[in-house]
Amino acid sequence: MKKFIPVLLFALLLNSCTTTKSVSSTVDIKKYISSITSDELKTHLTIVASDEMEGRETGSQGQKKAGQYMIRQYQKNNISFPKGATNYYQAVPAAYLNAQDNENLPDSENIWAFIEGSEHPEEIVVLSAHYDHIGISKGEIYNGADDDGSGTVGLLEIAQAFQIAKNEGNGPKRSILILHVTGEEHGLHGSRFYSENPLFPLKNTVADVNIDMIGRRDDLHKNTNDYIYLIGSDYLSTDLYKICEEVNKKYINTNLDYKFNDRKDPNRFYYRSDHYNFAKNGIPSVFLFSGVHEDYHQATDEVDKIEFDALTKRTQLAFAITWEIANREKRIVVDKDGK
């Protein structure tokens, strides 16, 4: 997650007896939730947050290696790049990355994959996480296992779960854009680039579910990892807030902590991860986050400190939220101004 620099399940009631039922009301998604496993998350994270990836600094060869690994997983699962794209990359040029603060960053890429919707393919649900970290400093590799290796591998597992469902004839009604963004640590650059150069019109983007640091516990939860902070779910859409609450009660049953959802919270986490570049454009967004810890932005943020039971449960929650947004009968409504 970007360092802080102060700045600025139920489906809806049917409207008529002729309305087709939602996939979410007719399919038991528990089997797809259970396809998200600790073993697979650990396998992916052990590679994505390994020394070989050299801390995944924006535009570095290590980051590109991590991206290539992710793409191989999508290809293995027959998950294509989006329609309208020519490959799995959205190029983000160095000139853009260095426009605000010239940090001599090289060209980099967002990485995207796509599962087309069966009934409303033009409506897009974005699932986002950043895959960059802060590279090497003074000879030490900052592997960023939690920040944001945890979110990165979460996306791989969620995408696989959706594809399994699609293979069984239970594909999402709306399209899912899986978006691994670059440059988050330098100023949310990759998500900002996508929001300014969207592959799909922002007016057709239904929501963003963003995952950043979900593999550990913080000092406020020393005695349990059975929680997740939700940030922003109620800022723009009552529907989104209700979805998060209802799918958690129905499928996951973890503690939803809204401490950092307070607009007056001095940490300002709402503005510090990639969902913000969607939310500021009026797109309902929810940020899943387990808090900072002593290894945040340290070389000690390693895979052996990840609590995989918690990472699994939180990834499953993100899948369930995304599933309901994608499959409910009607598009979620923007009924708030975000302020």
Coordinates of N, CA, C and O in Angstrom, one line a residue, residues 10-131:
F10 N -28.5 -11.3 -0.7 CA -29.8 -11.9 -1.3 C -30.1 -11.0 -2.4 O -30.0 -9.8 -2.4
A11 N -30.6 -11.6 -3.6 CA -30.9 -10.8 -4.8 C -32.0 -9.9 -4.5 O -32.9 -10.2 -3.6
L12 N -32.2 -8.8 -5.3 CA -33.3 -7.9 -5.1 C -34.6 -8.6 -5.4 O -34.7 -9.6 -6.1
L13 N -35.7 -8.2 -4.7 CA -37.0 -8.8 -5.0 C -37.4 -8.6 -6.4 O -37.1 -7.6 -7.1
L14 N -38.0 -9.7 -7.0 CA -38.3 -9.6 -8.4 C -39.4 -8.6 -8.7 O -40.4 -8.5 -7.9
N15 N -39.2 -7.9 -9.7 CA -40.2 -6.9 -10.1 C -41.4 -7.5 -10.8 O -42.5 -6.8 -10.8
S16 N -41.3 -8.6 -11.3 CA -42.4 -9.2 -12.0 C -42.2 -10.7 -12.0 O -41.1 -11.2 -11.8
C17 N -43.3 -11.5 -12.2 CA -43.2 -12.9 -12.2 C -42.5 -13.5 -13.4 O -42.1 -14.6 -13.4
T18 N -42.3 -12.6 -14.4 CA -41.6 -13.1 -15.6 C -40.1 -12.9 -15.6 O -39.4 -13.3 -16.4
T19 N -39.6 -12.2 -14.5 CA -38.2 -11.9 -14.4 C -37.4 -13.1 -14.2 O -37.7 -14.0 -13.4
T20 N -36.3 -13.3 -15.0 CA -35.4 -14.4 -14.8 C -34.7 -14.3 -13.5 O -34.2 -13.3 -13.1
K21 N -34.5 -15.4 -12.8 CA -33.8 -15.4 -11.5 C -32.3 -15.1 -11.7 O -31.7 -15.5 -12.7
S22 N -31.7 -14.5 -10.7 CA -30.3 -14.2 -10.7 C -29.5 -15.5 -10.6 O -30.0 -16.4 -9.8
V23 N -28.4 -15.6 -11.2 CA -27.5 -16.7 -11.0 C -27.2 -16.9 -9.5 O -27.2 -17.9 -8.9
S24 N -27.0 -15.7 -8.8 CA -26.7 -15.7 -7.4 C -27.8 -16.3 -6.5 O -27.5 -16.8 -5.4
S25 N -29.0 -16.3 -7.0 CA -30.1 -16.9 -6.2 C -30.3 -18.3 -6.5 O -31.1 -19.0 -5.8
T26 N -29.7 -18.9 -7.6 CA -30.0 -20.2 -8.0 C -28.8 -21.1 -7.9 O -28.9 -22.4 -8.0
V27 N -27.6 -20.6 -7.7 CA -26.4 -21.4 -7.7 C -25.8 -21.3 -6.3 O -25.7 -20.3 -5.7
D28 N -25.4 -22.5 -5.8 CA -24.7 -22.6 -4.5 C -23.3 -22.3 -4.8 O -22.6 -23.1 -5.4
I29 N -22.8 -21.1 -4.3 CA -21.4 -20.7 -4.7 C -20.4 -21.3 -3.7 O -19.2 -21.0 -3.8
K30 N -20.8 -22.1 -2.7 CA -19.9 -22.5 -1.7 C -18.8 -23.4 -2.3 O -17.6 -23.3 -1.9
K31 N -19.1 -24.2 -3.4 CA -18.1 -25.0 -4.0 C -17.0 -24.1 -4.7 O -15.8 -24.5 -4.7
Y32 N -17.4 -23.0 -5.2 CA -16.5 -22.1 -5.8 C -15.7 -21.3 -4.8 O -14.5 -21.1 -4.9
I33 N -16.3 -21.0 -3.7 CA -15.6 -20.3 -2.6 C -14.5 -21.3 -2.1 O -13.4 -20.9 -1.8
S34 N -14.9 -22.6 -1.9 CA -13.9 -23.5 -1.4 C -12.8 -23.9 -2.3 O -11.8 -24.5 -1.9
S35 N -12.9 -23.5 -3.6 CA -11.8 -23.7 -4.5 C -10.7 -22.7 -4.3 O -9.5 -22.9 -4.8
I36 N -10.9 -21.7 -3.5 CA -9.8 -20.8 -3.0 C -9.2 -21.4 -1.8 O -9.8 -21.5 -0.7
T37 N -8.0 -21.9 -1.9 CA -7.3 -22.6 -0.9 C -6.0 -22.0 -0.4 O -5.3 -21.3 -1.1
S38 N -5.7 -22.3 0.9 CA -4.5 -21.8 1.5 C -3.3 -22.4 0.7 O -2.3 -21.7 0.5
D39 N -3.3 -23.6 0.3 CA -2.2 -24.3 -0.4 C -1.9 -23.5 -1.7 O -0.7 -23.3 -2.0
E40 N -2.9 -23.2 -2.5 CA -2.7 -22.6 -3.8 C -2.2 -21.1 -3.6 O -1.3 -20.6 -4.3
L41 N -2.8 -20.4 -2.6 CA -2.3 -19.1 -2.3 C -0.9 -19.1 -1.9 O -0.1 -18.2 -2.3
K42 N -0.5 -20.0 -1.1 CA 0.9 -20.1 -0.6 C 1.8 -20.4 -1.8 O 2.9 -19.9 -1.9
T43 N 1.4 -21.3 -2.6 CA 2.2 -21.7 -3.8 C 2.5 -20.4 -4.7 O 3.7 -20.1 -5.0
H44 N 1.4 -19.7 -4.9 CA 1.6 -18.5 -5.8 C 2.4 -17.4 -5.0 O 3.3 -16.8 -5.6
L45 N 2.2 -17.2 -3.8 CA 2.9 -16.1 -3.0 C 4.3 -16.4 -2.8 O 5.2 -15.5 -2.9
T46 N 4.7 -17.7 -2.7 CA 6.1 -18.1 -2.5 C 6.9 -17.7 -3.7 O 8.1 -17.4 -3.7
I47 N 6.2 -17.7 -4.9 CA 6.9 -17.3 -6.1 C 6.8 -15.8 -6.3 O 7.9 -15.1 -6.6
V48 N 5.7 -15.2 -6.2 CA 5.5 -13.7 -6.5 C 6.3 -12.9 -5.5 O 6.8 -11.8 -5.9
A49 N 6.5 -13.4 -4.3 CA 7.2 -12.6 -3.3 C 8.6 -13.2 -3.0 O 9.1 -13.1 -1.9
S50 N 9.1 -13.9 -4.0 CA 10.5 -14.5 -3.8 C 11.6 -13.5 -4.1 O 11.3 -12.5 -4.8
D51 N 12.8 -13.8 -3.7 CA 13.9 -12.9 -4.1 C 14.1 -12.8 -5.6 O 14.6 -11.8 -6.0
E52 N 13.7 -13.8 -6.3 CA 13.8 -13.8 -7.8 C 13.1 -12.6 -8.4 O 13.6 -12.0 -9.4
M53 N 12.1 -12.1 -7.7 CA 11.3 -11.0 -8.2 C 11.8 -9.6 -7.8 O 11.3 -8.6 -8.1
E54 N 12.9 -9.6 -7.0 CA 13.7 -8.5 -6.7 C 12.8 -7.3 -6.1 O 13.1 -6.1 -6.3
G55 N 11.8 -7.7 -5.4 CA 11.0 -6.6 -4.7 C 10.0 -5.9 -5.6 O 9.3 -5.0 -5.2
R56 N 9.9 -6.4 -6.9 CA 8.8 -5.9 -7.8 C 8.7 -4.4 -7.9 O 7.6 -3.8 -8.1
E57 N 9.8 -3.7 -7.9 CA 9.8 -2.2 -8.1 C 9.2 -1.9 -9.5 O 9.4 -2.7 -10.4
T58 N 8.5 -0.8 -9.5 CA 7.8 -0.4 -10.7 C 8.7 -0.4 -11.9 O 9.7 0.3 -11.9
G59 N 8.3 -1.2 -12.9 CA 9.1 -1.2 -14.2 C 10.3 -2.0 -14.2 O 11.0 -2.2 -15.2
S60 N 10.7 -2.6 -13.0 CA 11.9 -3.4 -12.9 C 11.8 -4.8 -13.6 O 10.6 -5.3 -13.9
Q61 N 12.9 -5.4 -13.9 CA 12.8 -6.8 -14.5 C 12.2 -7.7 -13.5 O 11.5 -8.7 -13.9
G62 N 12.4 -7.5 -12.2 CA 11.7 -8.4 -11.2 C 10.2 -8.3 -11.3 O 9.5 -9.3 -11.2
Q63 N 9.7 -7.1 -11.4 CA 8.3 -6.9 -11.5 C 7.8 -7.6 -12.8 O 6.7 -8.2 -12.8
K64 N 8.5 -7.4 -13.9 CA 8.1 -8.0 -15.1 C 8.1 -9.6 -15.0 O 7.2 -10.2 -15.6
K65 N 9.0 -10.1 -14.3 CA 9.0 -11.6 -14.0 C 7.8 -12.0 -13.3 O 7.2 -13.0 -13.6
A66 N 7.4 -11.2 -12.3 CA 6.2 -11.5 -11.5 C 5.0 -11.5 -12.4 O 4.1 -12.3 -12.4
G67 N 4.9 -10.5 -13.3 CA 3.8 -10.3 -14.2 C 3.8 -11.5 -15.2 O 2.7 -12.0 -15.5
Q68 N 4.9 -12.0 -15.6 CA 4.9 -13.1 -16.5 C 4.4 -14.4 -15.8 O 3.7 -15.2 -16.4
Y69 N 4.7 -14.5 -14.6 CA 4.2 -15.7 -13.8 C 2.7 -15.6 -13.7 O 2.0 -16.6 -13.9
M70 N 2.2 -14.4 -13.4 CA 0.7 -14.2 -13.3 C 0.0 -14.5 -14.6 O -1.0 -15.2 -14.6
I71 N 0.6 -14.1 -15.7 CA 0.0 -14.3 -17.0 C 0.0 -15.8 -17.3 O -1.0 -16.4 -17.8
R72 N 1.0 -16.5 -16.9 CA 1.0 -18.0 -17.1 C -0.1 -18.7 -16.4 O -0.7 -19.7 -16.9
Q73 N -0.4 -18.2 -15.2 CA -1.5 -18.8 -14.4 C -2.9 -18.5 -15.1 O -3.7 -19.4 -15.2
Y74 N -3.0 -17.3 -15.7 CA -4.3 -17.1 -16.4 C -4.4 -18.0 -17.7 O -5.4 -18.5 -18.0
Q75 N -3.3 -18.1 -18.4 CA -3.3 -19.0 -19.6 C -3.5 -20.4 -19.2 O -4.3 -21.1 -19.9
K76 N -3.0 -20.9 -18.1 CA -3.2 -22.2 -17.6 C -4.7 -22.5 -17.3 O -5.2 -23.6 -17.6
N77 N -5.3 -21.5 -16.8 CA -6.7 -21.6 -16.5 C -7.7 -21.2 -17.6 O -8.9 -21.1 -17.4
N78 N -7.1 -20.9 -18.8 CA -7.9 -20.5 -20.0 C -8.7 -19.2 -19.7 O -9.8 -19.1 -20.2
I79 N -8.1 -18.3 -19.0 CA -8.6 -17.0 -18.8 C -7.9 -16.0 -19.7 O -6.7 -15.8 -19.6
S80 N -8.6 -15.4 -20.6 CA -8.0 -14.6 -21.6 C -7.8 -13.1 -21.2 O -8.3 -12.7 -20.1
F81 N -7.1 -12.4 -22.0 CA -7.0 -11.0 -21.8 C -8.3 -10.4 -22.3 O -9.1 -11.0 -23.0
P82 N -8.6 -9.1 -21.9 CA -9.9 -8.6 -22.3 C -10.2 -8.4 -23.8 O -9.2 -8.2 -24.6
K83 N -11.4 -8.4 -24.1 CA -11.8 -8.1 -25.5 C -11.5 -6.6 -25.7 O -11.6 -5.8 -24.9
G84 N -10.9 -6.4 -26.9 CA -10.5 -5.0 -27.2 C -9.0 -4.8 -26.9 O -8.4 -3.8 -27.4
A85 N -8.4 -5.7 -26.2 CA -6.9 -5.6 -25.9 C -6.2 -6.6 -26.9 O -6.8 -7.6 -27.4
T86 N -4.9 -6.4 -27.1 CA -4.2 -7.3 -27.9 C -3.3 -8.3 -27.1 O -2.8 -9.3 -27.7
N87 N -3.2 -8.1 -25.8 CA -2.5 -9.0 -24.9 C -2.9 -8.7 -23.5 O -3.8 -8.0 -23.2
Y88 N -2.1 -9.3 -22.6 CA -2.4 -9.2 -21.1 C -1.9 -7.9 -20.5 O -2.1 -7.6 -19.3
Y89 N -1.3 -7.0 -21.3 CA -0.6 -5.8 -20.8 C -1.4 -4.5 -21.2 O -1.8 -4.4 -22.4
Q90 N -1.5 -3.6 -20.3 CA -1.8 -2.2 -20.6 C -0.5 -1.4 -20.3 O -0.2 -1.3 -19.1
A91 N 0.1 -1.0 -21.3 CA 1.4 -0.3 -21.2 C 1.2 1.0 -20.5 O 0.3 1.8 -20.8
V92 N 2.0 1.3 -19.5 CA 2.0 2.6 -18.7 C 3.4 3.2 -19.0 O 4.4 2.8 -18.4
P93 N 3.5 4.2 -19.8 CA 4.8 4.7 -20.2 C 5.5 5.5 -19.1 O 4.8 6.0 -18.1
A94 N 6.8 5.5 -19.2 CA 7.6 6.2 -18.2 C 7.2 7.6 -18.0 O 7.3 8.2 -16.9
A95 N 6.9 8.3 -19.2 CA 6.6 9.7 -19.1 C 5.4 9.9 -18.2 O 5.3 10.9 -17.5
Y96 N 4.4 9.0 -18.2 CA 3.3 9.1 -17.3 C 3.7 8.9 -15.9 O 3.3 9.6 -15.0
L97 N 4.4 7.8 -15.6 CA 4.8 7.5 -14.3 C 5.7 8.6 -13.6 O 5.6 8.7 -12.4
N98 N 6.4 9.3 -14.4 CA 7.3 10.4 -13.8 C 6.7 11.8 -14.0 O 7.4 12.7 -13.6
A99 N 5.5 11.9 -14.4 CA 5.0 13.3 -14.7 C 4.8 14.1 -13.4 O 5.0 15.3 -13.4
Q100 N 4.4 13.4 -12.3 CA 4.1 14.2 -11.1 C 5.4 14.4 -10.3 O 5.7 15.5 -9.9
D101 N 6.2 13.4 -10.1 CA 7.4 13.4 -9.4 C 8.4 12.6 -10.2 O 8.3 11.4 -10.2
N102 N 9.4 13.2 -10.8 CA 10.3 12.5 -11.6 C 11.2 11.6 -10.7 O 12.2 12.0 -10.1
E103 N 10.8 10.3 -10.7 CA 11.6 9.3 -10.0 C 12.4 8.4 -10.9 O 12.9 7.3 -10.5
N104 N 12.5 8.8 -12.2 CA 13.2 8.0 -13.2 C 12.7 6.5 -13.3 O 13.5 5.6 -13.5
L105 N 11.4 6.4 -13.2 CA 10.8 5.1 -13.3 C 10.8 4.7 -14.8 O 10.5 5.6 -15.7
P106 N 11.1 3.5 -15.2 CA 11.0 3.0 -16.6 C 9.6 2.7 -16.9 O 8.6 2.7 -16.1
D107 N 9.4 2.4 -18.2 CA 8.1 1.9 -18.7 C 7.6 0.7 -17.8 O 8.4 -0.1 -17.4
S108 N 6.3 0.7 -17.6 CA 5.8 -0.4 -16.8 C 4.4 -0.8 -17.4 O 4.1 -0.3 -18.5
E109 N 3.7 -1.8 -16.8 CA 2.5 -2.3 -17.3 C 1.5 -2.6 -16.2 O 1.9 -3.1 -15.2
N110 N 0.2 -2.3 -16.5 CA -0.8 -3.0 -15.8 C -1.1 -4.3 -16.4 O -0.8 -4.5 -17.6
I111 N -1.5 -5.3 -15.7 CA -1.8 -6.6 -16.3 C -3.3 -6.9 -16.0 O -3.8 -6.7 -15.0
W112 N -4.0 -7.3 -17.1 CA -5.4 -7.5 -17.0 C -5.8 -8.9 -17.6 O -5.1 -9.4 -18.5
A113 N -6.8 -9.4 -17.0 CA -7.5 -10.6 -17.5 C -9.0 -10.4 -17.5 O -9.4 -9.5 -16.9
F114 N -9.7 -11.3 -18.1 CA -11.1 -11.0 -18.3 C -12.0 -12.2 -18.4 O -11.6 -13.2 -19.0
I115 N -13.1 -12.2 -17.7 CA -14.1 -13.2 -17.8 C -15.4 -12.5 -18.3 O -16.0 -11.7 -17.6
E116 N -15.8 -12.8 -19.5 CA -17.0 -12.1 -20.1 C -18.3 -12.5 -19.5 O -18.5 -13.7 -19.2
G117 N -19.1 -11.5 -19.2 CA -20.5 -11.8 -18.7 C -21.4 -12.5 -19.7 O -21.3 -12.3 -20.9
S118 N -22.3 -13.2 -19.2 CA -23.3 -14.0 -20.0 C -24.5 -13.2 -20.4 O -25.1 -13.5 -21.4
E119 N -24.9 -12.2 -19.6 CA -26.2 -11.5 -19.8 C -25.9 -10.0 -20.0 O -26.7 -9.4 -20.8
H120 N -25.0 -9.4 -19.3 CA -24.7 -8.0 -19.4 C -23.2 -7.8 -19.6 O -22.5 -7.2 -18.8
P121 N -22.7 -8.3 -20.7 CA -21.2 -8.3 -20.9 C -20.6 -6.9 -20.9 O -19.4 -6.7 -20.7
E122 N -21.5 -5.9 -21.3 CA -21.0 -4.6 -21.4 C -20.8 -3.9 -20.0 O -20.1 -2.9 -19.9
E123 N -21.4 -4.5 -19.0 CA -21.2 -4.0 -17.6 C -20.0 -4.7 -17.0 O -19.9 -5.9 -17.0
I124 N -19.1 -3.9 -16.4 CA -17.8 -4.4 -15.9 C -17.7 -4.2 -14.4 O -17.9 -3.2 -13.9
V125 N -17.3 -5.3 -13.8 CA -17.0 -5.3 -12.4 C -15.4 -5.5 -12.3 O -14.9 -6.5 -12.8
V126 N -14.8 -4.5 -11.7 CA -13.3 -4.5 -11.7 C -12.9 -5.1 -10.3 O -13.4 -4.8 -9.3
L127 N -11.9 -6.0 -10.4 CA -11.3 -6.6 -9.2 C -9.8 -6.2 -9.3 O -9.1 -6.6 -10.2
S128 N -9.4 -5.4 -8.3 CA -8.0 -4.8 -8.5 C -7.1 -5.1 -7.3 O -7.6 -5.3 -6.2
A129 N -5.8 -5.1 -7.6 CA -4.8 -5.2 -6.6 C -3.5 -4.7 -7.2 O -3.3 -4.9 -8.4
H130 N -2.6 -4.1 -6.5 CA -1.3 -3.7 -7.1 C -0.3 -4.8 -6.9 O -0.2 -5.5 -5.9
Y131 N 0.5 -5.0 -8.0 CA 1.6 -6.0 -7.9 C 3.0 -5.5 -7.8 O 3.9 -6.2 -7.7

